[in-house]
mmCIF file of C-alpha atoms in Angstrom:
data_model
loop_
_atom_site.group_PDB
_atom_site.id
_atom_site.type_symbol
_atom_site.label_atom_id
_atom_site.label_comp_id
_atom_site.label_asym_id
_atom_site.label_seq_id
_atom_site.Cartn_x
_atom_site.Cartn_y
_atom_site.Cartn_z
ATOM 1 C CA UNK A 1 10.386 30.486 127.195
ATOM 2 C CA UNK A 2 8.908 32.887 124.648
ATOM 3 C CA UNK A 3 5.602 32.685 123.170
ATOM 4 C CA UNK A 4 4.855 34.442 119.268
ATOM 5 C CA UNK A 5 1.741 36.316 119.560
ATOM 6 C CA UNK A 6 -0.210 37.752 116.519
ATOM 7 C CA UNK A 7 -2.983 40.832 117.031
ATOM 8 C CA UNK A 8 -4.398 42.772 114.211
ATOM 9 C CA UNK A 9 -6.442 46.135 114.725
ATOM 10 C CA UNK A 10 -9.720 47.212 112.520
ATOM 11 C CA UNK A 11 -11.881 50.537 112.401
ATOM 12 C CA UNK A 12 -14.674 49.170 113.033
ATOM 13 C CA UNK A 13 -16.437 46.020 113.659
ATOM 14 C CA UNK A 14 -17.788 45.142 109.828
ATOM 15 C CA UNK A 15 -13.367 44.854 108.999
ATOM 16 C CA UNK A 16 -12.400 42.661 111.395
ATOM 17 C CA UNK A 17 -15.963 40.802 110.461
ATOM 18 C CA UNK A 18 -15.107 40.770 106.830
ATOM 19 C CA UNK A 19 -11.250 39.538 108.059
ATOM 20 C CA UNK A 20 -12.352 36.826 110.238
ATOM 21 C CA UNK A 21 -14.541 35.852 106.994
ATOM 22 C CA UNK A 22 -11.393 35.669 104.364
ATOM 23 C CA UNK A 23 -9.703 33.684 106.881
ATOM 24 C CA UNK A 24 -12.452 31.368 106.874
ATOM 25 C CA UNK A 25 -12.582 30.971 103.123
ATOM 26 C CA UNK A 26 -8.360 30.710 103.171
ATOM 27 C CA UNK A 27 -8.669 27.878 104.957
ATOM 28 C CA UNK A 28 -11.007 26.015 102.680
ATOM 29 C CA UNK A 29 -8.453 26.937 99.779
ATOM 30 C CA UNK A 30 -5.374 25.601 101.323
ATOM 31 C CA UNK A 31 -3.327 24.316 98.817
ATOM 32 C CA UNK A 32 -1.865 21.999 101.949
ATOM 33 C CA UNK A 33 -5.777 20.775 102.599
ATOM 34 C CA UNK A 34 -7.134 20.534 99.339
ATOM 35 C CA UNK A 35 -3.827 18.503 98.049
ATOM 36 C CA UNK A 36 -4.156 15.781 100.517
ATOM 37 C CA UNK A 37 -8.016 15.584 99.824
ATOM 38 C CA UNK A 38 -7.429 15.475 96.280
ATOM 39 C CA UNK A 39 -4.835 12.797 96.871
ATOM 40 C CA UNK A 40 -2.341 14.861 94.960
ATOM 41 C CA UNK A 41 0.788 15.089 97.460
ATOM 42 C CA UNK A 42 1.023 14.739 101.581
ATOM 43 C CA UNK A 43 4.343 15.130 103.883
ATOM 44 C CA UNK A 44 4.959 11.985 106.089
ATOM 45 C CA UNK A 45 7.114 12.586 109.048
ATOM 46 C CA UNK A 46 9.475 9.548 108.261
ATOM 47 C CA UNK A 47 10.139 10.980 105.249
ATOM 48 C CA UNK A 48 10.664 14.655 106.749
ATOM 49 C CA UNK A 49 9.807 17.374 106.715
ATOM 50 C CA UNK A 50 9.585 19.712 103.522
ATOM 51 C CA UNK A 51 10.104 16.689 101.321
ATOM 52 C CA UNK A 52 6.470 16.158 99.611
ATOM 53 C CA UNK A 53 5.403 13.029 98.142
ATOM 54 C CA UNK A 54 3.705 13.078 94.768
ATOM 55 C CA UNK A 55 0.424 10.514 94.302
ATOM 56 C CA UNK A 56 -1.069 9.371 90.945
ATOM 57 C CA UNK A 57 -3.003 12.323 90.910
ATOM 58 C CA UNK A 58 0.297 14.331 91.425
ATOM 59 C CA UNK A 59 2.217 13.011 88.862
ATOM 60 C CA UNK A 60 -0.202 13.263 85.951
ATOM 61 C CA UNK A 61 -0.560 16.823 86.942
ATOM 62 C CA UNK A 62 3.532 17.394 86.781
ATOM 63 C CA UNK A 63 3.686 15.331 83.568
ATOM 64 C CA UNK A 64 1.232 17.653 81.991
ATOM 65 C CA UNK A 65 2.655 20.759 83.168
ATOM 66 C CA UNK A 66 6.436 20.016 82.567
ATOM 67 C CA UNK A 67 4.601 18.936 78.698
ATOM 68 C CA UNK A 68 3.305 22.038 78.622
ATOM 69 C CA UNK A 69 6.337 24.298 79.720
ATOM 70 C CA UNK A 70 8.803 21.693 77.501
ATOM 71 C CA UNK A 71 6.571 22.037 74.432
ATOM 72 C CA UNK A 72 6.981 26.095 74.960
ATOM 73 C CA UNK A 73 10.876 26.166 75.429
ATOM 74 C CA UNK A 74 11.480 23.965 72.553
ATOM 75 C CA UNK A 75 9.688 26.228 70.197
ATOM 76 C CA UNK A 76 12.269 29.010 71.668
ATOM 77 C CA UNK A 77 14.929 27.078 71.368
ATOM 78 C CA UNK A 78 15.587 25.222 74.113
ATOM 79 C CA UNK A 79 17.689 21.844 74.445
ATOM 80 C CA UNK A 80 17.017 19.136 77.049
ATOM 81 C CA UNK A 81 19.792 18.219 79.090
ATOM 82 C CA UNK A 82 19.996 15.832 82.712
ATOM 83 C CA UNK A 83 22.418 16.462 85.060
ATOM 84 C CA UNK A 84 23.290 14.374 88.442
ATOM 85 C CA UNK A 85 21.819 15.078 91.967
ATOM 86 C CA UNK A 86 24.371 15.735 93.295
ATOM 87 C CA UNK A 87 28.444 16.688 92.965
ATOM 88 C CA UNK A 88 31.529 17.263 94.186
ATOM 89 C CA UNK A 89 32.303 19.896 96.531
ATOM 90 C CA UNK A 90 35.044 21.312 94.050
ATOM 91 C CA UNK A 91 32.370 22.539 91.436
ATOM 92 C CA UNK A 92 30.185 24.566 93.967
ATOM 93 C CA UNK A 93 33.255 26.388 95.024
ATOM 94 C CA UNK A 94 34.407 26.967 91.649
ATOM 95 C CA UNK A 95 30.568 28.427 90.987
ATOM 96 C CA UNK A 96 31.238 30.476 94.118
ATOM 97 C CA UNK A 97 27.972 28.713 96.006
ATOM 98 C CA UNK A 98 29.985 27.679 98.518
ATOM 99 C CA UNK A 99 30.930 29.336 100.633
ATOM 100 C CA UNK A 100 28.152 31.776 100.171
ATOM 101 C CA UNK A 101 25.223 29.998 99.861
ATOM 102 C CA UNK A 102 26.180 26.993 102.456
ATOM 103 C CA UNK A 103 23.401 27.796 105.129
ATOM 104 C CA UNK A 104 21.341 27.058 102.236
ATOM 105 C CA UNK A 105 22.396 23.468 101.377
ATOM 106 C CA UNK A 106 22.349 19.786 102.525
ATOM 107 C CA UNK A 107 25.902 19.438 104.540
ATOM 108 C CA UNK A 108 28.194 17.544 102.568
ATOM 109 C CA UNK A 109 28.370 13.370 102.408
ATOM 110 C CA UNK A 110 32.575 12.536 102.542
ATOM 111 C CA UNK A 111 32.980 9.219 100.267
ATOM 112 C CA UNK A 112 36.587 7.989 99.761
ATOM 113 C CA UNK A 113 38.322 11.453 100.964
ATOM 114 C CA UNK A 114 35.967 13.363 98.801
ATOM 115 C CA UNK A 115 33.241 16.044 99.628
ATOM 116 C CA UNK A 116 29.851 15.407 97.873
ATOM 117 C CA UNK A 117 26.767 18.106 97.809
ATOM 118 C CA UNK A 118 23.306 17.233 96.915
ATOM 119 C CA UNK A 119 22.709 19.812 94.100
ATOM 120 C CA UNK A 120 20.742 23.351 95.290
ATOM 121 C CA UNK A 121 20.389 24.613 91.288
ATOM 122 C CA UNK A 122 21.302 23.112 88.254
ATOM 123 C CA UNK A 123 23.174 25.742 86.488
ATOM 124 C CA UNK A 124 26.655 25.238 87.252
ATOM 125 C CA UNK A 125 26.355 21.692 85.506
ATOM 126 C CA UNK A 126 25.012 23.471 82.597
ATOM 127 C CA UNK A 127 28.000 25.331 82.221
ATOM 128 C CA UNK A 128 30.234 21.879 82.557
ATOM 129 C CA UNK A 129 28.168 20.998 79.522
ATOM 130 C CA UNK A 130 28.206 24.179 77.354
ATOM 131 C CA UNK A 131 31.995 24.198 78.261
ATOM 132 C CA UNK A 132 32.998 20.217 77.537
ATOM 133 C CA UNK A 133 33.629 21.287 74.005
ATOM 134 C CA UNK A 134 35.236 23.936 71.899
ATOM 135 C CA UNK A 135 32.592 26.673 70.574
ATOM 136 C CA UNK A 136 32.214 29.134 68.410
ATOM 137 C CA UNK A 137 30.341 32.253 68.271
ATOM 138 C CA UNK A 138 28.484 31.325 65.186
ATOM 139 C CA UNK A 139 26.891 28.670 67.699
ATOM 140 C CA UNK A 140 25.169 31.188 70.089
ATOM 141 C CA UNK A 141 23.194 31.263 71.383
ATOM 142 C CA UNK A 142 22.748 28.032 73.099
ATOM 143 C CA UNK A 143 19.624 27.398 75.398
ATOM 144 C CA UNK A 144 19.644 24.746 77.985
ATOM 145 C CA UNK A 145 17.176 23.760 80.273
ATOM 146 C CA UNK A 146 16.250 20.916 82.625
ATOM 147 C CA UNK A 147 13.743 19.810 85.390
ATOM 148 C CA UNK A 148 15.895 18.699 87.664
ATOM 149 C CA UNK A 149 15.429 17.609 91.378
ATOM 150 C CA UNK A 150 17.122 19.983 93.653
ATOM 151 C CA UNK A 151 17.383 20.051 97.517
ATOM 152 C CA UNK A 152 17.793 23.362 99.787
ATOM 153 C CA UNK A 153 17.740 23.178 103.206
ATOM 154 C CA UNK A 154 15.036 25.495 104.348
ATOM 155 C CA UNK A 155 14.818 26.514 108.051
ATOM 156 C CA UNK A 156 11.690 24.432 109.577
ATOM 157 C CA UNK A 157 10.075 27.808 110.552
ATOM 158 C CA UNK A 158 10.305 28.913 106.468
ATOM 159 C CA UNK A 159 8.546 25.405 105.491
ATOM 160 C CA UNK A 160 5.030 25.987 104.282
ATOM 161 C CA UNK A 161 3.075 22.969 102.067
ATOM 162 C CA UNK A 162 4.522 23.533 98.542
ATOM 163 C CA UNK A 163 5.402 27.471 98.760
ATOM 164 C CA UNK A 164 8.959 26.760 100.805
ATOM 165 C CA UNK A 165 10.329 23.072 100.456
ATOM 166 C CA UNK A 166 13.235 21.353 100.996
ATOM 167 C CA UNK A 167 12.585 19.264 97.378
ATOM 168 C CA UNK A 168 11.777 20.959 94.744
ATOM 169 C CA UNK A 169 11.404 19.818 90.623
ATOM 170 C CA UNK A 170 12.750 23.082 89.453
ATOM 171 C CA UNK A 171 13.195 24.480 85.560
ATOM 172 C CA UNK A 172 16.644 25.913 85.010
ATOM 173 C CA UNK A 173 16.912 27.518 81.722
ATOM 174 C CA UNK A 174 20.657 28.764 80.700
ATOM 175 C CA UNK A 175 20.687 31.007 77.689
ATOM 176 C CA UNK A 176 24.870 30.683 76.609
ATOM 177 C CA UNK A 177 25.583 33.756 74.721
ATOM 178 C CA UNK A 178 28.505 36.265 73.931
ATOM 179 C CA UNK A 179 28.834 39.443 76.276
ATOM 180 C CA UNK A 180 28.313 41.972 73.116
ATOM 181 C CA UNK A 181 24.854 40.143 72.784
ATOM 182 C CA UNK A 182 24.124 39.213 76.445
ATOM 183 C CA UNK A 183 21.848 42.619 76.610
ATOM 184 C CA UNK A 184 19.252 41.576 73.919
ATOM 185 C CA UNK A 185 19.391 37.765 74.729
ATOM 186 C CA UNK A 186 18.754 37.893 78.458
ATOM 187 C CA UNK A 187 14.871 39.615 77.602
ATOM 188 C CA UNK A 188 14.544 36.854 75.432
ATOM 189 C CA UNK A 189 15.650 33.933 77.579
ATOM 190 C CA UNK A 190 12.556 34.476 79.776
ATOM 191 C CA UNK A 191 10.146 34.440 76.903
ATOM 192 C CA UNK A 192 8.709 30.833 77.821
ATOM 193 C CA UNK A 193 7.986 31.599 81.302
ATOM 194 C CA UNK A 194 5.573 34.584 80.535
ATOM 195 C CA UNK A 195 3.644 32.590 78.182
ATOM 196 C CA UNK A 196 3.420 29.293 80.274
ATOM 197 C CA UNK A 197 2.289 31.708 83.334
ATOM 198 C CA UNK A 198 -0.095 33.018 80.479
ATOM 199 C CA UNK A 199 -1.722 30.386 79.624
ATOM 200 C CA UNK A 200 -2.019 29.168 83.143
ATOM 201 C CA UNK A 201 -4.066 32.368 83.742
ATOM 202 C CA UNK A 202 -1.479 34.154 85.957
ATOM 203 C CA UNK A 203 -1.333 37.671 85.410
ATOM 204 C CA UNK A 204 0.385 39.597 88.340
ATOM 205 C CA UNK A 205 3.910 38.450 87.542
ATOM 206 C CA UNK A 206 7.198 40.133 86.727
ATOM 207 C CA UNK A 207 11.089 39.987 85.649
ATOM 208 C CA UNK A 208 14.000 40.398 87.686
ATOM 209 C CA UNK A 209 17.133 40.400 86.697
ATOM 210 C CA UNK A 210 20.027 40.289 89.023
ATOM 211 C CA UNK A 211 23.702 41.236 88.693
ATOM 212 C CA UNK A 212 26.815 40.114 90.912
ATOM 213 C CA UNK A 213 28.789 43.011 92.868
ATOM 214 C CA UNK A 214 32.101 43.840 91.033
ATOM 215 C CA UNK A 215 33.834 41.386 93.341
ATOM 216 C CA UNK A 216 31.835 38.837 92.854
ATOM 217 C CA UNK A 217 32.002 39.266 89.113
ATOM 218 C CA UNK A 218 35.587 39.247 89.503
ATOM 219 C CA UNK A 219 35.568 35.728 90.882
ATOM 220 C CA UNK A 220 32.782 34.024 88.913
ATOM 221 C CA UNK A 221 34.290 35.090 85.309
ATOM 222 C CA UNK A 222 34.454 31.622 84.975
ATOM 223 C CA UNK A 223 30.669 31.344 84.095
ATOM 224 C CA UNK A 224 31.761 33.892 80.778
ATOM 225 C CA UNK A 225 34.472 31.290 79.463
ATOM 226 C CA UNK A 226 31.740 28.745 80.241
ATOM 227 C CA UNK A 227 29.260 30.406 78.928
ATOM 228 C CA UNK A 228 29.765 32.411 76.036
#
């Protein structure tokens, strides 16, 4: 059997004082501690891990900060859409999520011969949407977004209090433009987050953008007929 041990080295005597101090003070910050004090959201273990539950307290702080961040997205644009917890296995291979991101997910539920995921993201349904009906270019750009409940299954050693979950209310914005345009729209599909973080007093924050591999691009060109 193996055992994890954890040392840390100092200069002198004051450092590892002045550690053993900001550990101290951590601990009294815990978001895990202070949330269950504060009656805003525990983990039971019948429930299981990584899945929090939200009190009273909870909810009226969600409520006011999905007002907040809606409020902000409309004024850039934004439309409201709801999409299912889960699907069919079909659409997160077409997506190219499975197979690639299965250690990542719920296993599949089989109902009547067919394969059903609870939902990881929300963005491939956005794309159903955006493509359900003929558009034209004179129509982009069209933003979507959506707090929807989405499940990832997160190793237990990953799971800490809010930071890594299994659950998670998560804000998927998708920004449907044309390629020739994709350039100066993607900058401005982030603008709500930057001011929401603003005006929640976060500062150290930045954008990353990433792009798929040529080979990957080659398989999800589906998401440009989709979207724009």
């Amino acid at each position: 059997m193996l055992q994890r041990i954890y040392g840390t080295a100092w200069e002198s005597a004051q450092q590892l004082k002045d550690y053993l101090w900001q550990l101290e003070e951590a601990k009294k910050r815990d978001h895990r501690k202070v949330g269950k004090e504060l009656e805003i959201f525990f983990f039971d273990e019948e429930v299981g891990p990584g899945l929090p539950l939200f009190g009273p307290n909870g909810g009226v702080m969600i409520e006011e900060l999905e007002k907040l961040a809606k409020e902000t997205e409309e004024q850039a644009g934004y439309l409201r859409v709801v999409t299912p917890h889960l699907s069919k296995e079909d659409l997160f291979l077409h997506s190219g999520h499975l197979p690639y991101y299965a250690e990542s997910m719920y296993p599949p539920m089989e109902l009547e011969g067919v394969k059903y995921y609870v939902k990881p993201m929300n963005c491939p349904m956005h794309h159903k949407i955006f493509g359900s009906q003929p558009r034209s270019y004179r129509d982009l750009p069209i933003r979507l977004a959506e707090y929807g409940t989405d499940y990832r299954y997160e190793k237990s050693g990953e799971l800490f209090g809010l930071m890594r979950v299994r659950s998670l209310h998560m804000n998927d914005a998708a920004p449907c433009t044309s390629r020739r345009s994709s350039s100066r729209r993607v900058p401005g599909g982030g603008q709500p987050v930057p001011q929401v973080l603003r005006s929640l007093r976060h500062r150290g924050f930045r954008d990353a953008l990433s792009l798929h591999s040529k080979a990957a691009w080659a398989r999800s060109m589906w998401m440009t007929s989709a979207c724009g």
